[in-house]
Amino acid sequence: MQELSLGNLNYEFSREREPRLRISSGETIRVETEDALSGQIRKPGDCRDKSKVPYSNPVTGPIYVEQAEPGDTLAIRIEKIESRDGQCATYTGNPKQLCQWLGTDVPDGAHVCPIRDGLVYWSDDIAIPYQPMLGCIGTTPAYGMPSTMPAGPHGGNMDIREVTEGNTLFLPVFVEGAYLYLGDAHAAMGQGELSATGLEMAAHTTLTIELIKGKTIAGPRIETPDELITVASGTPMERATAEAFAQLILWMESEHGWNRWRAYDLLTHVGEISLGYYEGGGLAVKVPKKYVTHPS
């Protein structure tokens, strides 16, 4: 199994960088990533200082997938997400839209949380289940040079909790080799990622990457053992919700034999939403597979 070490911190999905790893379809790899706070909060007394490190969500890559071409799809099975240091970190951040009600006198709130025995110790009294996920993973677009802050059709900073162990993420390929990057692992995250900061951790992530030739998708998809999920982003969030549901309907139609209007009706009653960072409009919509297996 090939391994990719951290390297220099990178904050763009760039086509201009030399690939740091080349793989063939079907390979399993292990990738080291830094936390979204650029490693600034490691011990008591540390704080997030954007005057020194202004950017967030460093990603490791690019990973070049042999024979990948525009119009193909990557199927990325997430095998394992492990904390590199046995801890994670968070801070209060900027409440932005909440300032209307909460005010602007915001404490830094930075603190380190140990991870052990399947729990994240947020305080001496409160332990949160360890539920690792990748906040940021994406292929590289054919034009522009998106940073690791927004999400889009390429993936990017989706912050969707279902990008986790045991699930398969599907991403479009826009450039030769795909140029895959990943980072921003969380030990856990609440729906909406209210402060724009999850329980951020440096990680080692094990992935199996399959290339699906000739399969073109409009944006990220996720398949779990029990659900089909599509992801969209942008504001207003109502627009992203509509796009995600439309893409889920089209997936049900093209690959599972559904009439689109029957799928539209069904999702009205059984569809669910999973929120990424609320201010960025990132969200996923999903349907249990038990309904999809009976096209109507």
PDB file of C-alpha atoms in Angstrom:
ATOM      1  CA  MET A   1       0.000   0.000   0.000  1.00  0.00           C
ATOM      2  CA  GLN A   2       1.381   3.392  -0.975  1.00  0.00           C
ATOM      3  CA  GLU A   3       1.472   6.152   1.637  1.00  0.00           C
ATOM      4  CA  LEU A   4       1.428   9.912   1.148  1.00  0.00           C
ATOM      5  CA  SER A   5       2.979  12.053   3.874  1.00  0.00           C
ATOM      6  CA  LEU A   6       1.841  15.541   4.804  1.00  0.00           C
ATOM      7  CA  GLY A   7       4.268  17.705   2.829  1.00  0.00           C
ATOM      8  CA  ASN A   8       3.846  21.463   2.567  1.00  0.00           C
ATOM      9  CA  LEU A   9       0.458  22.862   3.544  1.00  0.00           C
ATOM     10  CA  ASN A  10      -1.672  23.601   0.476  1.00  0.00           C
ATOM     11  CA  TYR A  11      -4.932  25.544   0.303  1.00  0.00           C
ATOM     12  CA  GLU A  12      -5.964  25.212  -3.355  1.00  0.00           C
ATOM     13  CA  PHE A  13      -7.273  22.562  -5.726  1.00  0.00           C
ATOM     14  CA  SER A  14      -4.516  23.290  -8.192  1.00  0.00           C
ATOM     15  CA  ARG A  15      -3.761  21.794 -11.607  1.00  0.00           C
ATOM     16  CA  GLU A  16      -0.335  23.438 -11.525  1.00  0.00           C
ATOM     17  CA  ARG A  17       1.254  21.336  -8.785  1.00  0.00           C
ATOM     18  CA  GLU A  18       3.274  18.248  -9.575  1.00  0.00           C
ATOM     19  CA  PRO A  19       1.469  15.078  -8.477  1.00  0.00           C
ATOM     20  CA  ARG A  20       2.767  13.840  -5.132  1.00  0.00           C
ATOM     21  CA  LEU A  21       1.467  10.318  -5.711  1.00  0.00           C
ATOM     22  CA  ARG A  22       0.476   8.342  -8.788  1.00  0.00           C
ATOM     23  CA  ILE A  23      -1.916   5.428  -8.443  1.00  0.00           C
ATOM     24  CA  SER A  24      -3.763   2.923 -10.596  1.00  0.00           C
ATOM     25  CA  SER A  25      -7.469   2.196 -10.376  1.00  0.00           C
ATOM     26  CA  GLY A  26      -8.244  -0.157  -7.503  1.00  0.00           C
ATOM     27  CA  GLU A  27      -5.303   0.862  -5.317  1.00  0.00           C
ATOM     28  CA  THR A  28      -5.633   1.395  -1.593  1.00  0.00           C
ATOM     29  CA  ILE A  29      -3.574   4.268  -0.206  1.00  0.00           C
ATOM     30  CA  ARG A  30      -2.974   5.914   3.180  1.00  0.00           C
ATOM     31  CA  VAL A  31      -2.808   9.723   3.297  1.00  0.00           C
ATOM     32  CA  GLU A  32      -1.618  12.009   6.113  1.00  0.00           C
ATOM     33  CA  THR A  33      -3.435  15.327   6.527  1.00  0.00           C
ATOM     34  CA  GLU A  34      -3.125  18.341   8.843  1.00  0.00           C
ATOM     35  CA  ASP A  35      -6.128  19.664  10.755  1.00  0.00           C
ATOM     36  CA  ALA A  36      -8.245  22.520   9.387  1.00  0.00           C
ATOM     37  CA  LEU A  37      -6.685  24.918  11.916  1.00  0.00           C
ATOM     38  CA  SER A  38      -3.295  24.473  10.197  1.00  0.00           C
ATOM     39  CA  GLY A  39      -1.900  22.829  13.329  1.00  0.00           C
ATOM     40  CA  GLN A  40      -2.054  25.987  15.446  1.00  0.00           C
ATOM     41  CA  ILE A  41      -3.965  24.496  18.406  1.00  0.00           C
ATOM     42  CA  ARG A  42      -1.953  21.637  19.865  1.00  0.00           C
ATOM     43  CA  LYS A  43      -1.851  22.283  23.635  1.00  0.00           C
ATOM     44  CA  PRO A  44      -3.485  24.441  26.317  1.00  0.00           C
ATOM     45  CA  GLY A  45      -2.778  28.116  25.697  1.00  0.00           C
ATOM     46  CA  ASP A  46      -2.570  27.835  21.913  1.00  0.00           C
ATOM     47  CA  CYS A  47      -4.962  29.909  19.817  1.00  0.00           C
ATOM     48  CA  ARG A  48      -5.985  30.245  16.188  1.00  0.00           C
ATOM     49  CA  ASP A  49      -3.924  33.187  14.930  1.00  0.00           C
ATOM     50  CA  LYS A  50      -4.906  34.075  11.370  1.00  0.00           C
ATOM     51  CA  SER A  51      -2.358  36.892  11.275  1.00  0.00           C
ATOM     52  CA  LYS A  52       0.307  34.164  11.147  1.00  0.00           C
ATOM     53  CA  VAL A  53      -1.580  31.473   9.216  1.00  0.00           C
ATOM     54  CA  PRO A  54      -4.509  33.156   7.466  1.00  0.00           C
ATOM     55  CA  TYR A  55      -5.874  30.148   5.636  1.00  0.00           C
ATOM     56  CA  SER A  56      -7.841  27.105   6.774  1.00  0.00           C
ATOM     57  CA  ASN A  57      -8.423  23.555   5.531  1.00  0.00           C
ATOM     58  CA  PRO A  58      -4.999  22.519   4.214  1.00  0.00           C
ATOM     59  CA  VAL A  59      -5.237  19.517   1.903  1.00  0.00           C
ATOM     60  CA  THR A  60      -2.736  16.847   0.898  1.00  0.00           C
ATOM     61  CA  GLY A  61      -2.181  16.089  -2.771  1.00  0.00           C
ATOM     62  CA  PRO A  62      -2.504  16.078  -5.651  1.00  0.00           C
ATOM     63  CA  ILE A  63      -3.009  12.371  -6.203  1.00  0.00           C
ATOM     64  CA  TYR A  64      -2.831  11.452  -9.881  1.00  0.00           C
ATOM     65  CA  VAL A  65      -5.081   8.578 -10.988  1.00  0.00           C
ATOM     66  CA  GLU A  66      -3.672   6.869 -14.071  1.00  0.00           C
ATOM     67  CA  GLN A  67      -5.949   6.879 -17.144  1.00  0.00           C
ATOM     68  CA  ALA A  68      -8.451   9.273 -15.535  1.00  0.00           C
ATOM     69  CA  GLU A  69      -9.846  11.719 -18.095  1.00  0.00           C
ATOM     70  CA  PRO A  70     -12.518  14.428 -18.156  1.00  0.00           C
ATOM     71  CA  GLY A  71     -15.940  12.810 -18.131  1.00  0.00           C
ATOM     72  CA  ASP A  72     -14.882   9.893 -15.923  1.00  0.00           C
ATOM     73  CA  THR A  73     -15.790   9.374 -12.273  1.00  0.00           C
ATOM     74  CA  LEU A  74     -13.760   8.407  -9.201  1.00  0.00           C
ATOM     75  CA  ALA A  75     -15.338   6.005  -6.710  1.00  0.00           C
ATOM     76  CA  ILE A  76     -13.526   6.606  -3.419  1.00  0.00           C
ATOM     77  CA  ARG A  77     -14.224   4.116  -0.676  1.00  0.00           C
ATOM     78  CA  ILE A  78     -13.234   5.490   2.729  1.00  0.00           C
ATOM     79  CA  GLU A  79     -11.781   2.546   4.606  1.00  0.00           C
ATOM     80  CA  LYS A  80     -10.480   4.229   7.764  1.00  0.00           C
ATOM     81  CA  ILE A  81     -10.009   7.696   9.277  1.00  0.00           C
ATOM     82  CA  GLU A  82      -7.595   7.678  12.221  1.00  0.00           C
ATOM     83  CA  SER A  83      -6.510  10.510  14.481  1.00  0.00           C
ATOM     84  CA  ARG A  84      -2.793  11.094  13.940  1.00  0.00           C
ATOM     85  CA  ASP A  85      -2.144  12.454  17.439  1.00  0.00           C
ATOM     86  CA  GLY A  86      -4.901  10.995  19.620  1.00  0.00           C
ATOM     87  CA  GLN A  87      -6.532  14.401  19.967  1.00  0.00           C
ATOM     88  CA  CYS A  88      -8.536  17.063  18.177  1.00  0.00           C
ATOM     89  CA  ALA A  89      -9.026  20.789  18.647  1.00  0.00           C
ATOM     90  CA  THR A  90     -11.704  23.434  18.293  1.00  0.00           C
ATOM     91  CA  TYR A  91     -12.306  27.099  19.024  1.00  0.00           C
ATOM     92  CA  THR A  92     -15.252  29.460  19.228  1.00  0.00           C
ATOM     93  CA  GLY A  93     -14.625  31.188  15.918  1.00  0.00           C
ATOM     94  CA  ASN A  94     -16.626  34.095  14.544  1.00  0.00           C
ATOM     95  CA  PRO A  95     -20.394  33.825  15.148  1.00  0.00           C
ATOM     96  CA  LYS A  96     -21.039  35.983  12.049  1.00  0.00           C
ATOM     97  CA  GLN A  97     -24.790  35.838  11.473  1.00  0.00           C
ATOM     98  CA  LEU A  98     -25.424  35.059  15.153  1.00  0.00           C
ATOM     99  CA  CYS A  99     -23.873  38.381  16.232  1.00  0.00           C
ATOM    100  CA  GLN A 100     -27.272  40.052  15.860  1.00  0.00           C
ATOM    101  CA  TRP A 101     -28.413  38.127  18.914  1.00  0.00           C
ATOM    102  CA  LEU A 102     -25.221  37.064  20.703  1.00  0.00           C
ATOM    103  CA  GLY A 103     -23.027  40.121  20.257  1.00  0.00           C
ATOM    104  CA  THR A 104     -19.466  40.397  18.989  1.00  0.00           C
ATOM    105  CA  ASP A 105     -17.457  40.056  22.219  1.00  0.00           C
ATOM    106  CA  VAL A 106     -16.435  36.498  21.395  1.00  0.00           C
ATOM    107  CA  PRO A 107     -13.845  34.570  23.453  1.00  0.00           C
ATOM    108  CA  ASP A 108     -11.295  32.539  21.502  1.00  0.00           C
ATOM    109  CA  GLY A 109     -12.488  29.377  23.202  1.00  0.00           C
ATOM    110  CA  ALA A 110      -9.616  27.274  21.862  1.00  0.00           C
ATOM    111  CA  HIS A 111      -9.163  23.916  23.518  1.00  0.00           C
ATOM    112  CA  VAL A 112      -7.698  20.498  22.828  1.00  0.00           C
ATOM    113  CA  CYS A 113      -9.859  17.395  23.242  1.00  0.00           C
ATOM    114  CA  PRO A 114      -8.349  13.950  23.881  1.00  0.00           C
ATOM    115  CA  ILE A 115      -9.667  11.029  21.842  1.00  0.00           C
ATOM    116  CA  ARG A 116      -9.734   7.619  23.481  1.00  0.00           C
ATOM    117  CA  ASP A 117     -11.924   4.519  23.632  1.00  0.00           C
ATOM    118  CA  GLY A 118     -14.248   5.786  20.905  1.00  0.00           C
ATOM    119  CA  LEU A 119     -14.985   9.089  22.639  1.00  0.00           C
ATOM    120  CA  VAL A 120     -13.924  12.719  22.239  1.00  0.00           C
ATOM    121  CA  TYR A 121     -13.528  14.400  25.644  1.00  0.00           C
ATOM    122  CA  TRP A 122     -14.836  17.902  24.932  1.00  0.00           C
ATOM    123  CA  SER A 123     -14.659  18.649  28.663  1.00  0.00           C
ATOM    124  CA  ASP A 124     -14.186  16.740  31.905  1.00  0.00           C
ATOM    125  CA  ASP A 125     -17.935  16.202  32.034  1.00  0.00           C
ATOM    126  CA  ILE A 126     -18.956  15.830  28.381  1.00  0.00           C
ATOM    127  CA  ALA A 127     -17.791  13.075  26.031  1.00  0.00           C
ATOM    128  CA  ILE A 128     -18.903  13.028  22.396  1.00  0.00           C
ATOM    129  CA  PRO A 129     -18.916   9.829  20.300  1.00  0.00           C
ATOM    130  CA  TYR A 130     -15.957   9.636  17.927  1.00  0.00           C
ATOM    131  CA  GLN A 131     -17.523   9.880  14.457  1.00  0.00           C
ATOM    132  CA  PRO A 132     -14.686  10.659  12.024  1.00  0.00           C
ATOM    133  CA  MET A 133     -15.341  12.289   8.657  1.00  0.00           C
ATOM    134  CA  LEU A 134     -13.503  14.184   5.932  1.00  0.00           C
ATOM    135  CA  GLY A 135     -14.625  17.794   5.660  1.00  0.00           C
ATOM    136  CA  CYS A 136     -12.652  18.538   2.505  1.00  0.00           C
ATOM    137  CA  ILE A 137     -12.005  16.214  -0.423  1.00  0.00           C
ATOM    138  CA  GLY A 138     -12.195  16.939  -4.114  1.00  0.00           C
ATOM    139  CA  THR A 139     -10.930  16.582  -7.619  1.00  0.00           C
ATOM    140  CA  THR A 140      -9.532  19.582  -9.502  1.00  0.00           C
ATOM    141  CA  PRO A 141     -11.721  21.690 -11.807  1.00  0.00           C
ATOM    142  CA  ALA A 142     -10.725  22.307 -15.420  1.00  0.00           C
ATOM    143  CA  TYR A 143     -10.742  26.083 -14.969  1.00  0.00           C
ATOM    144  CA  GLY A 144     -10.328  28.476 -12.074  1.00  0.00           C
ATOM    145  CA  MET A 145      -8.355  27.606  -8.979  1.00  0.00           C
ATOM    146  CA  PRO A 146     -10.783  27.126  -6.083  1.00  0.00           C
ATOM    147  CA  SER A 147      -9.466  27.435  -2.573  1.00  0.00           C
ATOM    148  CA  THR A 148     -10.243  24.883   0.113  1.00  0.00           C
ATOM    149  CA  MET A 149     -12.990  27.097   1.591  1.00  0.00           C
ATOM    150  CA  PRO A 150     -15.960  26.618  -0.794  1.00  0.00           C
ATOM    151  CA  ALA A 151     -17.577  23.439  -2.018  1.00  0.00           C
ATOM    152  CA  GLY A 152     -18.735  22.820  -5.571  1.00  0.00           C
ATOM    153  CA  PRO A 153     -19.270  20.193  -8.264  1.00  0.00           C
ATOM    154  CA  HIS A 154     -15.662  19.054  -7.682  1.00  0.00           C
ATOM    155  CA  GLY A 155     -16.365  18.319  -3.984  1.00  0.00           C
ATOM    156  CA  GLY A 156     -14.143  20.598  -1.929  1.00  0.00           C
ATOM    157  CA  ASN A 157     -15.092  21.822   1.535  1.00  0.00           C
ATOM    158  CA  MET A 158     -18.409  19.950   1.708  1.00  0.00           C
ATOM    159  CA  ASP A 159     -18.360  19.240   5.471  1.00  0.00           C
ATOM    160  CA  ILE A 160     -20.867  16.417   5.025  1.00  0.00           C
ATOM    161  CA  ARG A 161     -20.878  13.885   7.856  1.00  0.00           C
ATOM    162  CA  GLU A 162     -21.587  10.987   5.495  1.00  0.00           C
ATOM    163  CA  VAL A 163     -18.106  11.328   3.961  1.00  0.00           C
ATOM    164  CA  THR A 164     -16.979   8.748   6.465  1.00  0.00           C
ATOM    165  CA  GLU A 165     -15.700   5.237   7.030  1.00  0.00           C
ATOM    166  CA  GLY A 166     -17.480   2.480   5.116  1.00  0.00           C
ATOM    167  CA  ASN A 167     -19.069   4.822   2.564  1.00  0.00           C
ATOM    168  CA  THR A 168     -18.142   5.470  -1.066  1.00  0.00           C
ATOM    169  CA  LEU A 169     -17.831   9.015  -2.410  1.00  0.00           C
ATOM    170  CA  PHE A 170     -18.215   9.556  -6.154  1.00  0.00           C
ATOM    171  CA  LEU A 171     -16.520  12.618  -7.683  1.00  0.00           C
ATOM    172  CA  PRO A 172     -16.413  13.880 -11.284  1.00  0.00           C
ATOM    173  CA  VAL A 173     -13.104  13.991 -13.141  1.00  0.00           C
ATOM    174  CA  PHE A 174     -12.410  17.308 -14.883  1.00  0.00           C
ATOM    175  CA  VAL A 175      -8.697  17.071 -15.762  1.00  0.00           C
ATOM    176  CA  GLU A 176      -6.327  14.335 -16.842  1.00  0.00           C
ATOM    177  CA  GLY A 177      -5.293  12.349 -13.770  1.00  0.00           C
ATOM    178  CA  ALA A 178      -8.185  13.758 -11.679  1.00  0.00           C
ATOM    179  CA  TYR A 179      -5.780  15.525  -9.260  1.00  0.00           C
ATOM    180  CA  LEU A 180      -7.436  14.435  -6.011  1.00  0.00           C
ATOM    181  CA  TYR A 181      -6.817  16.323  -2.734  1.00  0.00           C
ATOM    182  CA  LEU A 182      -8.120  15.660   0.798  1.00  0.00           C
ATOM    183  CA  GLY A 183      -7.946  17.048   4.326  1.00  0.00           C
ATOM    184  CA  ASP A 184     -10.005  18.735   7.077  1.00  0.00           C
ATOM    185  CA  ALA A 185     -10.742  15.549   9.030  1.00  0.00           C
ATOM    186  CA  HIS A 186     -13.150  15.898  11.950  1.00  0.00           C
ATOM    187  CA  ALA A 187     -13.426  13.643  14.992  1.00  0.00           C
ATOM    188  CA  ALA A 188     -17.091  14.680  15.070  1.00  0.00           C
ATOM    189  CA  MET A 189     -19.294  17.511  13.787  1.00  0.00           C
ATOM    190  CA  GLY A 190     -22.800  18.684  14.522  1.00  0.00           C
ATOM    191  CA  GLN A 191     -25.320  19.318  11.760  1.00  0.00           C
ATOM    192  CA  GLY A 192     -24.618  22.731  10.258  1.00  0.00           C
ATOM    193  CA  GLU A 193     -21.098  23.088  11.754  1.00  0.00           C
ATOM    194  CA  LEU A 194     -22.361  26.181  13.563  1.00  0.00           C
ATOM    195  CA  SER A 195     -19.056  27.946  14.313  1.00  0.00           C
ATOM    196  CA  ALA A 196     -17.469  26.765  11.040  1.00  0.00           C
ATOM    197  CA  THR A 197     -15.192  24.593  13.198  1.00  0.00           C
ATOM    198  CA  GLY A 198     -15.702  20.912  13.897  1.00  0.00           C
ATOM    199  CA  LEU A 199     -13.603  18.821  16.240  1.00  0.00           C
ATOM    200  CA  GLU A 200     -10.633  19.249  13.943  1.00  0.00           C
ATOM    201  CA  MET A 201      -7.901  16.611  13.812  1.00  0.00           C
ATOM    202  CA  ALA A 202      -4.767  15.714  11.948  1.00  0.00           C
ATOM    203  CA  ALA A 203      -5.400  12.304  10.462  1.00  0.00           C
ATOM    204  CA  HIS A 204      -4.308   9.282   8.515  1.00  0.00           C
ATOM    205  CA  THR A 205      -7.012   8.282   6.029  1.00  0.00           C
ATOM    206  CA  THR A 206      -7.069   4.995   4.139  1.00  0.00           C
ATOM    207  CA  LEU A 207      -8.857   5.091   0.772  1.00  0.00           C
ATOM    208  CA  THR A 208      -9.522   2.667  -2.063  1.00  0.00           C
ATOM    209  CA  ILE A 209      -9.912   4.533  -5.347  1.00  0.00           C
ATOM    210  CA  GLU A 210     -11.621   3.049  -8.412  1.00  0.00           C
ATOM    211  CA  LEU A 211     -11.783   4.771 -11.780  1.00  0.00           C
ATOM    212  CA  ILE A 212     -15.108   4.455 -13.621  1.00  0.00           C
ATOM    213  CA  LYS A 213     -14.385   5.160 -17.280  1.00  0.00           C
ATOM    214  CA  GLY A 214     -16.997   6.981 -19.333  1.00  0.00           C
ATOM    215  CA  LYS A 215     -19.323   7.620 -16.417  1.00  0.00           C
ATOM    216  CA  THR A 216     -20.153  11.315 -16.050  1.00  0.00           C
ATOM    217  CA  ILE A 217     -21.875  12.786 -12.999  1.00  0.00           C
ATOM    218  CA  ALA A 218     -22.861  16.378 -12.294  1.00  0.00           C
ATOM    219  CA  GLY A 219     -21.468  16.547  -8.766  1.00  0.00           C
ATOM    220  CA  PRO A 220     -20.610  14.579  -5.632  1.00  0.00           C
ATOM    221  CA  ARG A 221     -22.571  11.465  -4.740  1.00  0.00           C
ATOM    222  CA  ILE A 222     -22.264   9.197  -1.719  1.00  0.00           C
ATOM    223  CA  GLU A 223     -23.389   5.606  -1.346  1.00  0.00           C
ATOM    224  CA  THR A 224     -23.662   4.041   2.088  1.00  0.00           C
ATOM    225  CA  PRO A 225     -24.726   0.466   2.838  1.00  0.00           C
ATOM    226  CA  ASP A 226     -28.271   1.774   3.330  1.00  0.00           C
ATOM    227  CA  GLU A 227     -28.651   5.105   1.489  1.00  0.00           C
ATOM    228  CA  LEU A 228     -28.118   7.018  -1.745  1.00  0.00           C
ATOM    229  CA  ILE A 229     -26.948  10.607  -1.199  1.00  0.00           C
ATOM    230  CA  THR A 230     -26.302  13.611  -3.435  1.00  0.00           C
ATOM    231  CA  VAL A 231     -24.474  16.804  -2.449  1.00  0.00           C
ATOM    232  CA  ALA A 232     -24.920  20.407  -3.579  1.00  0.00           C
ATOM    233  CA  SER A 233     -23.717  23.751  -2.294  1.00  0.00           C
ATOM    234  CA  GLY A 234     -24.331  27.459  -2.590  1.00  0.00           C
ATOM    235  CA  THR A 235     -26.633  30.125  -1.320  1.00  0.00           C
ATOM    236  CA  PRO A 236     -29.450  30.631  -0.829  1.00  0.00           C
ATOM    237  CA  MET A 237     -29.621  27.202   0.755  1.00  0.00           C
ATOM    238  CA  GLU A 238     -33.059  26.642  -0.789  1.00  0.00           C
ATOM    239  CA  ARG A 239     -31.370  26.575  -4.183  1.00  0.00           C
ATOM    240  CA  ALA A 240     -28.777  24.032  -3.065  1.00  0.00           C
ATOM    241  CA  THR A 241     -31.559  21.890  -1.585  1.00  0.00           C
ATOM    242  CA  ALA A 242     -33.455  21.922  -4.872  1.00  0.00           C
ATOM    243  CA  GLU A 243     -30.337  21.030  -6.865  1.00  0.00           C
ATOM    244  CA  ALA A 244     -29.374  18.168  -4.540  1.00  0.00           C
ATOM    245  CA  PHE A 245     -32.866  16.665  -4.694  1.00  0.00           C
ATOM    246  CA  ALA A 246     -32.955  17.055  -8.487  1.00  0.00           C
ATOM    247  CA  GLN A 247     -29.638  15.219  -8.814  1.00  0.00           C
ATOM    248  CA  LEU A 248     -30.890  12.444  -6.517  1.00  0.00           C
ATOM    249  CA  ILE A 249     -34.025  12.072  -8.657  1.00  0.00           C
ATOM    250  CA  LEU A 250     -31.930  11.889 -11.830  1.00  0.00           C
ATOM    251  CA  TRP A 251     -29.702   9.235 -10.204  1.00  0.00           C
ATOM    252  CA  MET A 252     -32.758   7.177  -9.316  1.00  0.00           C
ATOM    253  CA  GLU A 253     -34.015   7.562 -12.878  1.00  0.00           C
ATOM    254  CA  SER A 254     -30.779   6.798 -14.750  1.00  0.00           C
ATOM    255  CA  GLU A 255     -29.465   3.904 -12.680  1.00  0.00           C
ATOM    256  CA  HIS A 256     -32.402   2.471 -10.732  1.00  0.00           C
ATOM    257  CA  GLY A 257     -35.290   2.504 -13.213  1.00  0.00           C
ATOM    258  CA  TRP A 258     -37.421   5.175 -11.589  1.00  0.00           C
ATOM    259  CA  ASN A 259     -39.788   7.515 -13.354  1.00  0.00           C
ATOM    260  CA  ARG A 260     -38.529  10.952 -12.311  1.00  0.00           C
ATOM    261  CA  TRP A 261     -41.933  12.228 -11.214  1.00  0.00           C
ATOM    262  CA  ARG A 262     -42.637   9.153  -9.100  1.00  0.00           C
ATOM    263  CA  ALA A 263     -39.200   9.618  -7.510  1.00  0.00           C
ATOM    264  CA  TYR A 264     -40.049  13.294  -6.893  1.00  0.00           C
ATOM    265  CA  ASP A 265     -43.258  12.217  -5.152  1.00  0.00           C
ATOM    266  CA  LEU A 266     -41.500   9.551  -3.071  1.00  0.00           C
ATOM    267  CA  LEU A 267     -38.717  11.871  -1.887  1.00  0.00           C
ATOM    268  CA  THR A 268     -41.342  14.324  -0.663  1.00  0.00           C
ATOM    269  CA  HIS A 269     -42.249  11.708   1.949  1.00  0.00           C
ATOM    270  CA  VAL A 270     -39.019   9.852   2.754  1.00  0.00           C
ATOM    271  CA  GLY A 271     -36.160  12.171   1.718  1.00  0.00           C
ATOM    272  CA  GLU A 272     -33.797  13.497   4.384  1.00  0.00           C
ATOM    273  CA  ILE A 273     -31.268  16.358   4.601  1.00  0.00           C
ATOM    274  CA  SER A 274     -27.768  16.420   6.119  1.00  0.00           C
ATOM    275  CA  LEU A 275     -26.271  19.891   6.621  1.00  0.00           C
ATOM    276  CA  GLY A 276     -22.679  20.923   6.129  1.00  0.00           C
ATOM    277  CA  TYR A 277     -21.497  24.396   7.166  1.00  0.00           C
ATOM    278  CA  TYR A 278     -24.776  26.298   7.224  1.00  0.00           C
ATOM    279  CA  GLU A 279     -23.438  29.641   5.958  1.00  0.00           C
ATOM    280  CA  GLY A 280     -21.895  28.076   2.856  1.00  0.00           C
ATOM    281  CA  GLY A 281     -25.098  26.364   1.811  1.00  0.00           C
ATOM    282  CA  GLY A 282     -23.503  22.910   1.643  1.00  0.00           C
ATOM    283  CA  LEU A 283     -25.898  20.050   2.148  1.00  0.00           C
ATOM    284  CA  ALA A 284     -26.678  16.478   1.204  1.00  0.00           C
ATOM    285  CA  VAL A 285     -30.032  14.853   0.560  1.00  0.00           C
ATOM    286  CA  LYS A 286     -30.648  11.146   0.873  1.00  0.00           C
ATOM    287  CA  VAL A 287     -33.057   8.304   0.410  1.00  0.00           C
ATOM    288  CA  PRO A 288     -32.994   4.843   2.033  1.00  0.00           C
ATOM    289  CA  LYS A 289     -32.078   2.136  -0.461  1.00  0.00           C
ATOM    290  CA  LYS A 290     -34.981  -0.006   0.733  1.00  0.00           C
ATOM    291  CA  TYR A 291     -37.297   2.312  -1.231  1.00  0.00           C
ATOM    292  CA  VAL A 292     -35.071   2.649  -4.290  1.00  0.00           C
ATOM    293  CA  THR A 293     -34.939  -1.096  -4.938  1.00  0.00           C
ATOM    294  CA  HIS A 294     -38.636  -1.061  -5.865  1.00  0.00           C
ATOM    295  CA  PRO A 295     -38.908   1.334  -8.850  1.00  0.00           C
ATOM    296  CA  SER A 296     -42.398   2.599  -9.509  1.00  0.00           C
TER     297      SER A 296
END
